[in-house]
Amino acid sequence: MSLPEELRQIAITIAREAGAVVSRRSTEHLHPDTKSTATDVVTEVDRDTEKLIRQRLADLRPGDGMLGEEGTDDPGSTGVRWIVDPLDGTVNYLYGIGAYSVSIAAELDGQVVAGAVYDAATGVGYDGVRGGGSYRNGVRLACSDVTDLGHALLGTGFGYDAQVRADQGALIANVLPRVRDIRRIGSAALDMCWVAGGVLDAYFERGTHEWDRAAGLLIAEEAGARFAVIPENGRDLVVLAPPAIFDELFALVTPQN
Ligand code: IPD
């Protein structure tokens, strides 16, 4: 088995294990703290799940690095670094809205080569390996074949910083009249997997982090989608779409370029 394939299997296994714990704990009374701003919440489940994933990775692949949303930042010594969002969609989780996921990607010498996203509320698993396709519960994924941006259903998301939100609102005012409609699901990793499966036609978001997108972008790319990540003062803009509408969407969401 190739190393990327081995990493994919590990990502699937641990994302499922962690997702099962997350969904089991969804009825607990949580005590959220805030992080970067008053709207940016974190729960004990986010932190405990990151700890669980770190431990499982250390057991299976000692020496690998890991970057996690809840503070883990270890470069490791093997050339493999895991990029983990233990609970993507924390606000949904807190409010009992069934769209939250565990996202685990593996980078080999700086390139993401494998990833898994586990939709913890529904038990649906997405995964992919570079050059080997991406899958939803084992069934090969293909992004939408839409050719007209005006007929595209887009996903997007909002950050937690008030100024970023104001910019995001202005951007949406420009995009909304030109597309079929926009959805705000609340888990960036799921948005990207939904693009991979053609549930959403495309996705854009300003203000994403590596852990939000590492696994989801690989899964969508392996399903035939194109993407760009544009660094914007540490608040990276992601544009993800089928090739036929990518350039038009990119131009629409980057009017300054
Ligand atoms: C958030 C979700 C949301 C996206 C935000 C992310 P979190 O992740 O993915 O959909 O719009 O940009 O920060 O905080 O729930 O892990």
PDB file of C-alpha atoms and ligand atoms in Angstrom:
ATOM      1  CA  MET A   1       0.000   0.000   0.000  1.00  0.00           C
ATOM      2  CA  SER A   2       1.354   3.458  -0.891  1.00  0.00           C
ATOM      3  CA  LEU A   3       2.000   5.943   1.923  1.00  0.00           C
ATOM      4  CA  PRO A   4      -0.815   8.340   0.789  1.00  0.00           C
ATOM      5  CA  GLU A   5      -3.236   5.392   0.722  1.00  0.00           C
ATOM      6  CA  GLU A   6      -2.138   4.347   4.217  1.00  0.00           C
ATOM      7  CA  LEU A   7      -2.658   7.952   5.407  1.00  0.00           C
ATOM      8  CA  ARG A   8      -6.140   7.991   3.824  1.00  0.00           C
ATOM      9  CA  GLN A   9      -7.112   4.812   5.700  1.00  0.00           C
ATOM     10  CA  ILE A  10      -5.879   6.294   8.984  1.00  0.00           C
ATOM     11  CA  ALA A  11      -7.748   9.571   8.345  1.00  0.00           C
ATOM     12  CA  ILE A  12     -10.994   7.649   7.646  1.00  0.00           C
ATOM     13  CA  THR A  13     -10.641   5.470  10.739  1.00  0.00           C
ATOM     14  CA  ILE A  14      -9.853   8.279  13.158  1.00  0.00           C
ATOM     15  CA  ALA A  15     -12.428  10.714  11.681  1.00  0.00           C
ATOM     16  CA  ARG A  16     -15.120   8.046  12.183  1.00  0.00           C
ATOM     17  CA  GLU A  17     -14.007   7.269  15.739  1.00  0.00           C
ATOM     18  CA  ALA A  18     -13.854  10.947  16.667  1.00  0.00           C
ATOM     19  CA  GLY A  19     -17.165  11.667  14.896  1.00  0.00           C
ATOM     20  CA  ALA A  20     -18.891   8.907  16.858  1.00  0.00           C
ATOM     21  CA  VAL A  21     -17.767  10.541  20.125  1.00  0.00           C
ATOM     22  CA  VAL A  22     -18.869  13.980  18.881  1.00  0.00           C
ATOM     23  CA  SER A  23     -22.338  12.758  17.923  1.00  0.00           C
ATOM     24  CA  ARG A  24     -22.728  10.760  21.184  1.00  0.00           C
ATOM     25  CA  ARG A  25     -21.938  13.905  23.187  1.00  0.00           C
ATOM     26  CA  SER A  26     -24.296  16.147  21.193  1.00  0.00           C
ATOM     27  CA  THR A  27     -26.979  16.060  23.884  1.00  0.00           C
ATOM     28  CA  GLU A  28     -24.609  17.075  26.688  1.00  0.00           C
ATOM     29  CA  HIS A  29     -25.059  20.395  28.369  1.00  0.00           C
ATOM     30  CA  LEU A  30     -22.060  22.279  26.971  1.00  0.00           C
ATOM     31  CA  HIS A  31     -20.218  25.184  28.526  1.00  0.00           C
ATOM     32  CA  PRO A  32     -18.920  27.183  25.571  1.00  0.00           C
ATOM     33  CA  ASP A  33     -15.974  29.562  25.855  1.00  0.00           C
ATOM     34  CA  THR A  34     -15.151  32.204  23.294  1.00  0.00           C
ATOM     35  CA  LYS A  35     -11.923  32.417  21.275  1.00  0.00           C
ATOM     36  CA  SER A  36     -10.925  35.142  18.784  1.00  0.00           C
ATOM     37  CA  THR A  37     -14.130  37.191  19.251  1.00  0.00           C
ATOM     38  CA  ALA A  38     -17.364  36.966  21.269  1.00  0.00           C
ATOM     39  CA  THR A  39     -19.043  35.121  18.364  1.00  0.00           C
ATOM     40  CA  ASP A  40     -16.219  32.542  17.999  1.00  0.00           C
ATOM     41  CA  VAL A  41     -17.235  29.703  20.331  1.00  0.00           C
ATOM     42  CA  VAL A  42     -15.375  26.599  21.432  1.00  0.00           C
ATOM     43  CA  THR A  43     -16.744  23.761  23.548  1.00  0.00           C
ATOM     44  CA  GLU A  44     -15.128  21.077  25.668  1.00  0.00           C
ATOM     45  CA  VAL A  45     -16.089  18.658  22.874  1.00  0.00           C
ATOM     46  CA  ASP A  46     -13.869  20.564  20.373  1.00  0.00           C
ATOM     47  CA  ARG A  47     -10.937  20.377  22.797  1.00  0.00           C
ATOM     48  CA  ASP A  48     -11.462  16.771  23.937  1.00  0.00           C
ATOM     49  CA  THR A  49     -11.869  15.608  20.335  1.00  0.00           C
ATOM     50  CA  GLU A  50      -8.613  17.260  19.272  1.00  0.00           C
ATOM     51  CA  LYS A  51      -6.902  15.507  22.183  1.00  0.00           C
ATOM     52  CA  LEU A  52      -8.396  12.155  21.161  1.00  0.00           C
ATOM     53  CA  ILE A  53      -7.291  12.593  17.531  1.00  0.00           C
ATOM     54  CA  ARG A  54      -3.778  13.657  18.598  1.00  0.00           C
ATOM     55  CA  GLN A  55      -3.471  10.563  20.793  1.00  0.00           C
ATOM     56  CA  ARG A  56      -4.742   8.178  18.105  1.00  0.00           C
ATOM     57  CA  LEU A  57      -2.370   9.657  15.511  1.00  0.00           C
ATOM     58  CA  ALA A  58       0.547   9.394  17.933  1.00  0.00           C
ATOM     59  CA  ASP A  59      -0.313   5.712  18.526  1.00  0.00           C
ATOM     60  CA  LEU A  60      -0.573   4.881  14.815  1.00  0.00           C
ATOM     61  CA  ARG A  61       2.090   7.214  13.358  1.00  0.00           C
ATOM     62  CA  PRO A  62       4.584   8.277  16.037  1.00  0.00           C
ATOM     63  CA  GLY A  63       6.685  11.276  14.993  1.00  0.00           C
ATOM     64  CA  ASP A  64       4.211  12.797  12.534  1.00  0.00           C
ATOM     65  CA  GLY A  65       3.377  16.490  12.922  1.00  0.00           C
ATOM     66  CA  MET A  66      -0.052  17.929  13.545  1.00  0.00           C
ATOM     67  CA  LEU A  67      -1.798  21.283  13.219  1.00  0.00           C
ATOM     68  CA  GLY A  68      -5.146  21.445  15.009  1.00  0.00           C
ATOM     69  CA  GLU A  69      -7.741  24.188  15.332  1.00  0.00           C
ATOM     70  CA  GLU A  70      -7.671  23.978  19.126  1.00  0.00           C
ATOM     71  CA  GLY A  71      -3.981  24.743  19.510  1.00  0.00           C
ATOM     72  CA  THR A  72      -1.886  21.748  18.453  1.00  0.00           C
ATOM     73  CA  ASP A  73       1.056  22.911  16.327  1.00  0.00           C
ATOM     74  CA  ASP A  74       3.805  20.310  16.054  1.00  0.00           C
ATOM     75  CA  PRO A  75       5.920  20.111  12.859  1.00  0.00           C
ATOM     76  CA  GLY A  76       6.903  16.459  13.536  1.00  0.00           C
ATOM     77  CA  SER A  77       9.939  14.685  12.113  1.00  0.00           C
ATOM     78  CA  THR A  78       8.640  12.289   9.429  1.00  0.00           C
ATOM     79  CA  GLY A  79       7.592  14.629   6.578  1.00  0.00           C
ATOM     80  CA  VAL A  80       3.927  13.876   7.348  1.00  0.00           C
ATOM     81  CA  ARG A  81       1.815  16.558   9.029  1.00  0.00           C
ATOM     82  CA  TRP A  82      -1.851  16.117   9.908  1.00  0.00           C
ATOM     83  CA  ILE A  83      -4.201  19.078   9.606  1.00  0.00           C
ATOM     84  CA  VAL A  84      -7.211  18.648  11.852  1.00  0.00           C
ATOM     85  CA  ASP A  85     -10.471  20.397  12.615  1.00  0.00           C
ATOM     86  CA  PRO A  86     -11.875  18.255  15.437  1.00  0.00           C
ATOM     87  CA  LEU A  87     -15.340  19.817  15.165  1.00  0.00           C
ATOM     88  CA  ASP A  88     -16.093  21.968  12.132  1.00  0.00           C
ATOM     89  CA  GLY A  89     -19.454  23.619  12.630  1.00  0.00           C
ATOM     90  CA  THR A  90     -19.208  24.298  16.350  1.00  0.00           C
ATOM     91  CA  VAL A  91     -22.032  26.855  16.319  1.00  0.00           C
ATOM     92  CA  ASN A  92     -24.373  24.320  14.650  1.00  0.00           C
ATOM     93  CA  TYR A  93     -23.327  21.733  17.245  1.00  0.00           C
ATOM     94  CA  LEU A  94     -24.043  24.093  20.102  1.00  0.00           C
ATOM     95  CA  TYR A  95     -27.502  24.918  18.757  1.00  0.00           C
ATOM     96  CA  GLY A  96     -28.434  21.331  17.860  1.00  0.00           C
ATOM     97  CA  ILE A  97     -28.342  21.925  14.095  1.00  0.00           C
ATOM     98  CA  GLY A  98     -27.252  18.687  12.360  1.00  0.00           C
ATOM     99  CA  ALA A  99     -24.392  19.945  10.184  1.00  0.00           C
ATOM    100  CA  TYR A 100     -21.010  19.453  11.823  1.00  0.00           C
ATOM    101  CA  SER A 101     -18.018  17.343  10.934  1.00  0.00           C
ATOM    102  CA  VAL A 102     -14.577  16.055  11.813  1.00  0.00           C
ATOM    103  CA  SER A 103     -11.948  16.962   9.214  1.00  0.00           C
ATOM    104  CA  ILE A 104      -8.541  15.243   8.992  1.00  0.00           C
ATOM    105  CA  ALA A 105      -6.017  15.783   6.200  1.00  0.00           C
ATOM    106  CA  ALA A 106      -2.492  14.417   5.757  1.00  0.00           C
ATOM    107  CA  GLU A 107       0.216  16.517   4.194  1.00  0.00           C
ATOM    108  CA  LEU A 108       3.344  14.815   2.833  1.00  0.00           C
ATOM    109  CA  ASP A 109       6.354  17.110   2.347  1.00  0.00           C
ATOM    110  CA  GLY A 110       4.045  20.145   2.312  1.00  0.00           C
ATOM    111  CA  GLN A 111       1.376  18.796  -0.074  1.00  0.00           C
ATOM    112  CA  VAL A 112      -2.010  17.466   1.053  1.00  0.00           C
ATOM    113  CA  VAL A 113      -2.175  13.872  -0.205  1.00  0.00           C
ATOM    114  CA  ALA A 114      -5.100  12.344   1.689  1.00  0.00           C
ATOM    115  CA  GLY A 115      -8.078  13.399   3.725  1.00  0.00           C
ATOM    116  CA  ALA A 116     -11.341  12.424   5.355  1.00  0.00           C
ATOM    117  CA  VAL A 117     -14.356  14.420   6.487  1.00  0.00           C
ATOM    118  CA  TYR A 118     -16.929  12.674   8.650  1.00  0.00           C
ATOM    119  CA  ASP A 119     -20.408  14.185   8.807  1.00  0.00           C
ATOM    120  CA  ALA A 120     -20.980  13.337  12.455  1.00  0.00           C
ATOM    121  CA  ALA A 121     -24.716  14.061  12.569  1.00  0.00           C
ATOM    122  CA  THR A 122     -25.601  11.754   9.653  1.00  0.00           C
ATOM    123  CA  GLY A 123     -22.728   9.246   9.711  1.00  0.00           C
ATOM    124  CA  VAL A 124     -21.735   9.967   6.107  1.00  0.00           C
ATOM    125  CA  GLY A 125     -17.998   9.761   5.412  1.00  0.00           C
ATOM    126  CA  TYR A 126     -16.118  11.549   2.630  1.00  0.00           C
ATOM    127  CA  ASP A 127     -12.507  10.789   1.763  1.00  0.00           C
ATOM    128  CA  GLY A 128      -9.931  11.149  -0.958  1.00  0.00           C
ATOM    129  CA  VAL A 129      -6.361  10.424  -1.935  1.00  0.00           C
ATOM    130  CA  ARG A 130      -4.287  12.470  -4.377  1.00  0.00           C
ATOM    131  CA  GLY A 131      -4.559  10.925  -7.849  1.00  0.00           C
ATOM    132  CA  GLY A 132      -6.967   8.237  -6.648  1.00  0.00           C
ATOM    133  CA  GLY A 133     -10.327  10.009  -6.549  1.00  0.00           C
ATOM    134  CA  SER A 134     -12.683  10.898  -3.732  1.00  0.00           C
ATOM    135  CA  TYR A 135     -15.594   8.997  -2.238  1.00  0.00           C
ATOM    136  CA  ARG A 136     -18.815   9.356  -0.237  1.00  0.00           C
ATOM    137  CA  ASN A 137     -19.301   6.215   1.859  1.00  0.00           C
ATOM    138  CA  GLY A 138     -17.165   4.385  -0.698  1.00  0.00           C
ATOM    139  CA  VAL A 139     -18.977   5.684  -3.812  1.00  0.00           C
ATOM    140  CA  ARG A 140     -16.880   7.772  -6.223  1.00  0.00           C
ATOM    141  CA  LEU A 141     -17.658  11.497  -6.248  1.00  0.00           C
ATOM    142  CA  ALA A 142     -17.953  13.860  -9.213  1.00  0.00           C
ATOM    143  CA  CYS A 143     -18.607  17.582  -8.976  1.00  0.00           C
ATOM    144  CA  SER A 144     -21.506  19.220 -10.819  1.00  0.00           C
ATOM    145  CA  ASP A 145     -21.365  19.751 -14.573  1.00  0.00           C
ATOM    146  CA  VAL A 146     -23.056  23.159 -14.424  1.00  0.00           C
ATOM    147  CA  THR A 147     -21.841  25.511 -17.164  1.00  0.00           C
ATOM    148  CA  ASP A 148     -23.761  28.688 -16.317  1.00  0.00           C
ATOM    149  CA  LEU A 149     -22.969  30.611 -13.132  1.00  0.00           C
ATOM    150  CA  GLY A 150     -26.509  31.997 -13.212  1.00  0.00           C
ATOM    151  CA  HIS A 151     -27.770  28.422 -12.631  1.00  0.00           C
ATOM    152  CA  ALA A 152     -25.320  27.623  -9.831  1.00  0.00           C
ATOM    153  CA  LEU A 153     -26.203  26.969  -6.177  1.00  0.00           C
ATOM    154  CA  LEU A 154     -23.333  28.330  -4.087  1.00  0.00           C
ATOM    155  CA  GLY A 155     -22.202  27.666  -0.537  1.00  0.00           C
ATOM    156  CA  THR A 156     -20.422  30.230   1.566  1.00  0.00           C
ATOM    157  CA  GLY A 157     -19.576  30.964   5.188  1.00  0.00           C
ATOM    158  CA  PHE A 158     -18.871  33.817   7.552  1.00  0.00           C
ATOM    159  CA  GLY A 159     -15.956  34.407   9.890  1.00  0.00           C
ATOM    160  CA  TYR A 160     -16.139  35.631  13.454  1.00  0.00           C
ATOM    161  CA  ASP A 161     -14.546  39.060  13.061  1.00  0.00           C
ATOM    162  CA  ALA A 162     -16.985  41.969  12.631  1.00  0.00           C
ATOM    163  CA  GLN A 163     -14.979  43.680   9.861  1.00  0.00           C
ATOM    164  CA  VAL A 164     -14.556  40.405   7.949  1.00  0.00           C
ATOM    165  CA  ARG A 165     -18.322  39.881   8.234  1.00  0.00           C
ATOM    166  CA  ALA A 166     -19.012  43.350   6.885  1.00  0.00           C
ATOM    167  CA  ASP A 167     -16.767  42.588   3.870  1.00  0.00           C
ATOM    168  CA  GLN A 168     -18.447  39.197   3.418  1.00  0.00           C
ATOM    169  CA  GLY A 169     -21.883  40.868   3.439  1.00  0.00           C
ATOM    170  CA  ALA A 170     -20.798  43.356   0.760  1.00  0.00           C
ATOM    171  CA  LEU A 171     -19.442  40.516  -1.381  1.00  0.00           C
ATOM    172  CA  ILE A 172     -22.692  38.550  -1.041  1.00  0.00           C
ATOM    173  CA  ALA A 173     -24.710  41.588  -2.139  1.00  0.00           C
ATOM    174  CA  ASN A 174     -22.685  41.507  -5.352  1.00  0.00           C
ATOM    175  CA  VAL A 175     -22.828  37.721  -5.921  1.00  0.00           C
ATOM    176  CA  LEU A 176     -26.456  36.939  -4.977  1.00  0.00           C
ATOM    177  CA  PRO A 177     -28.145  38.651  -7.966  1.00  0.00           C
ATOM    178  CA  ARG A 178     -25.906  36.665 -10.351  1.00  0.00           C
ATOM    179  CA  VAL A 179     -26.410  33.064  -9.148  1.00  0.00           C
ATOM    180  CA  ARG A 180     -29.296  30.655  -8.540  1.00  0.00           C
ATOM    181  CA  ASP A 181     -29.005  31.010  -4.756  1.00  0.00           C
ATOM    182  CA  ILE A 182     -26.599  30.873  -1.811  1.00  0.00           C
ATOM    183  CA  ARG A 183     -26.541  28.495   1.180  1.00  0.00           C
ATOM    184  CA  ARG A 184     -24.737  29.014   4.488  1.00  0.00           C
ATOM    185  CA  ILE A 185     -24.465  25.498   5.923  1.00  0.00           C
ATOM    186  CA  GLY A 186     -22.118  26.300   8.819  1.00  0.00           C
ATOM    187  CA  SER A 187     -19.367  23.723   8.255  1.00  0.00           C
ATOM    188  CA  ALA A 188     -16.813  24.687   5.614  1.00  0.00           C
ATOM    189  CA  ALA A 189     -15.527  21.103   5.368  1.00  0.00           C
ATOM    190  CA  LEU A 190     -19.045  19.885   4.532  1.00  0.00           C
ATOM    191  CA  ASP A 191     -19.540  22.727   2.027  1.00  0.00           C
ATOM    192  CA  MET A 192     -16.480  21.487   0.135  1.00  0.00           C
ATOM    193  CA  CYS A 193     -17.581  17.829   0.285  1.00  0.00           C
ATOM    194  CA  TRP A 194     -20.980  18.900  -1.027  1.00  0.00           C
ATOM    195  CA  VAL A 195     -19.250  20.589  -3.960  1.00  0.00           C
ATOM    196  CA  ALA A 196     -17.344  17.324  -4.495  1.00  0.00           C
ATOM    197  CA  GLY A 197     -20.658  15.455  -4.709  1.00  0.00           C
ATOM    198  CA  GLY A 198     -22.498  18.068  -6.797  1.00  0.00           C
ATOM    199  CA  VAL A 199     -24.955  18.901  -3.994  1.00  0.00           C
ATOM    200  CA  LEU A 200     -23.647  22.454  -4.108  1.00  0.00           C
ATOM    201  CA  ASP A 201     -22.288  23.662  -7.445  1.00  0.00           C
ATOM    202  CA  ALA A 202     -19.576  25.873  -5.962  1.00  0.00           C
ATOM    203  CA  TYR A 203     -18.302  27.505  -2.763  1.00  0.00           C
ATOM    204  CA  PHE A 204     -16.452  30.627  -1.775  1.00  0.00           C
ATOM    205  CA  GLU A 205     -15.479  32.018   1.598  1.00  0.00           C
ATOM    206  CA  ARG A 206     -13.211  34.774   2.803  1.00  0.00           C
ATOM    207  CA  GLY A 207     -11.476  34.098   6.108  1.00  0.00           C
ATOM    208  CA  THR A 208     -10.881  30.326   6.056  1.00  0.00           C
ATOM    209  CA  HIS A 209      -8.105  28.548   7.931  1.00  0.00           C
ATOM    210  CA  GLU A 210      -5.984  25.575   6.874  1.00  0.00           C
ATOM    211  CA  TRP A 211      -7.890  23.196   9.166  1.00  0.00           C
ATOM    212  CA  ASP A 212     -11.258  24.240   7.660  1.00  0.00           C
ATOM    213  CA  ARG A 213     -10.202  23.424   4.112  1.00  0.00           C
ATOM    214  CA  ALA A 214      -7.264  20.973   3.885  1.00  0.00           C
ATOM    215  CA  ALA A 215      -9.290  17.757   3.600  1.00  0.00           C
ATOM    216  CA  GLY A 216     -12.329  19.294   1.860  1.00  0.00           C
ATOM    217  CA  LEU A 217     -10.308  20.882  -0.936  1.00  0.00           C
ATOM    218  CA  LEU A 218      -8.487  17.642  -1.724  1.00  0.00           C
ATOM    219  CA  ILE A 219     -11.805  15.750  -1.795  1.00  0.00           C
ATOM    220  CA  ALA A 220     -13.362  18.364  -4.113  1.00  0.00           C
ATOM    221  CA  GLU A 221     -10.291  18.542  -6.356  1.00  0.00           C
ATOM    222  CA  GLU A 222     -10.278  14.760  -6.724  1.00  0.00           C
ATOM    223  CA  ALA A 223     -13.950  15.043  -7.761  1.00  0.00           C
ATOM    224  CA  GLY A 224     -12.983  17.343 -10.639  1.00  0.00           C
ATOM    225  CA  ALA A 225     -13.434  20.791  -9.094  1.00  0.00           C
ATOM    226  CA  ARG A 226     -10.922  23.648  -9.428  1.00  0.00           C
ATOM    227  CA  PHE A 227      -9.917  25.835  -6.525  1.00  0.00           C
ATOM    228  CA  ALA A 228      -7.842  28.844  -5.559  1.00  0.00           C
ATOM    229  CA  VAL A 229      -6.719  29.984  -2.111  1.00  0.00           C
ATOM    230  CA  ILE A 230      -5.868  33.668  -2.029  1.00  0.00           C
ATOM    231  CA  PRO A 231      -4.008  34.867   1.049  1.00  0.00           C
ATOM    232  CA  GLU A 232      -5.604  38.032   2.446  1.00  0.00           C
ATOM    233  CA  ASN A 233      -3.820  39.147   5.614  1.00  0.00           C
ATOM    234  CA  GLY A 234      -4.159  35.698   7.155  1.00  0.00           C
ATOM    235  CA  ARG A 235      -7.855  35.522   6.170  1.00  0.00           C
ATOM    236  CA  ASP A 236      -7.576  33.361   3.104  1.00  0.00           C
ATOM    237  CA  LEU A 237     -10.229  33.501   0.411  1.00  0.00           C
ATOM    238  CA  VAL A 238     -11.202  30.120  -1.026  1.00  0.00           C
ATOM    239  CA  VAL A 239     -12.940  29.802  -4.384  1.00  0.00           C
ATOM    240  CA  LEU A 240     -14.012  26.271  -5.389  1.00  0.00           C
ATOM    241  CA  ALA A 241     -16.037  25.440  -8.503  1.00  0.00           C
ATOM    242  CA  PRO A 242     -16.399  23.120 -11.482  1.00  0.00           C
ATOM    243  CA  PRO A 243     -13.981  24.158 -14.274  1.00  0.00           C
ATOM    244  CA  ALA A 244     -16.713  25.599 -16.550  1.00  0.00           C
ATOM    245  CA  ILE A 245     -17.744  28.313 -14.060  1.00  0.00           C
ATOM    246  CA  PHE A 246     -14.547  28.738 -12.076  1.00  0.00           C
ATOM    247  CA  ASP A 247     -13.119  31.777 -13.897  1.00  0.00           C
ATOM    248  CA  GLU A 248     -16.406  33.676 -13.825  1.00  0.00           C
ATOM    249  CA  LEU A 249     -16.949  32.988 -10.105  1.00  0.00           C
ATOM    250  CA  PHE A 250     -13.334  33.873  -9.333  1.00  0.00           C
ATOM    251  CA  ALA A 251     -13.687  37.236 -11.099  1.00  0.00           C
ATOM    252  CA  LEU A 252     -16.945  37.919  -9.271  1.00  0.00           C
ATOM    253  CA  VAL A 253     -15.559  37.301  -5.765  1.00  0.00           C
ATOM    254  CA  THR A 254     -12.214  39.024  -6.359  1.00  0.00           C
ATOM    255  CA  PRO A 255     -13.392  42.315  -7.896  1.00  0.00           C
ATOM    256  CA  GLN A 256     -10.162  44.040  -6.791  1.00  0.00           C
ATOM    257  CA  ASN A 257      -7.954  41.689  -8.923  1.00  0.00           C
TER     258      ASN A 257
HETATM  259  C1  IPD B   1     -16.317  27.463  10.931  1.00  0.00           C
HETATM  260  C2  IPD B   1     -17.270  26.797   9.964  1.00  0.00           C
HETATM  261  C3  IPD B   1     -18.056  27.822   9.182  1.00  0.00           C
HETATM  262  C4  IPD B   1     -17.159  28.761   8.440  1.00  0.00           C
HETATM  263  C5  IPD B   1     -16.158  29.419   9.389  1.00  0.00           C
HETATM  264  C6  IPD B   1     -15.377  28.355  10.156  1.00  0.00           C
HETATM  265  P1  IPD B   1     -15.644  26.155  13.177  1.00  0.00           P
HETATM  266  O1  IPD B   1     -15.504  26.493  11.583  1.00  0.00           O
HETATM  267  O2  IPD B   1     -16.555  25.999   9.052  1.00  0.00           O
HETATM  268  O3  IPD B   1     -18.907  27.236   8.226  1.00  0.00           O
HETATM  269  O4  IPD B   1     -17.946  29.749   7.828  1.00  0.00           O
HETATM  270  O5  IPD B   1     -15.254  30.184   8.593  1.00  0.00           O
HETATM  271  O6  IPD B   1     -14.498  28.992  11.056  1.00  0.00           O
HETATM  272  O7  IPD B   1     -15.311  27.398  13.903  1.00  0.00           O
HETATM  273  O8  IPD B   1     -17.023  25.696  13.380  1.00  0.00           O
HETATM  274  O9  IPD B   1     -14.642  25.048  13.365  1.00  0.00           O
END
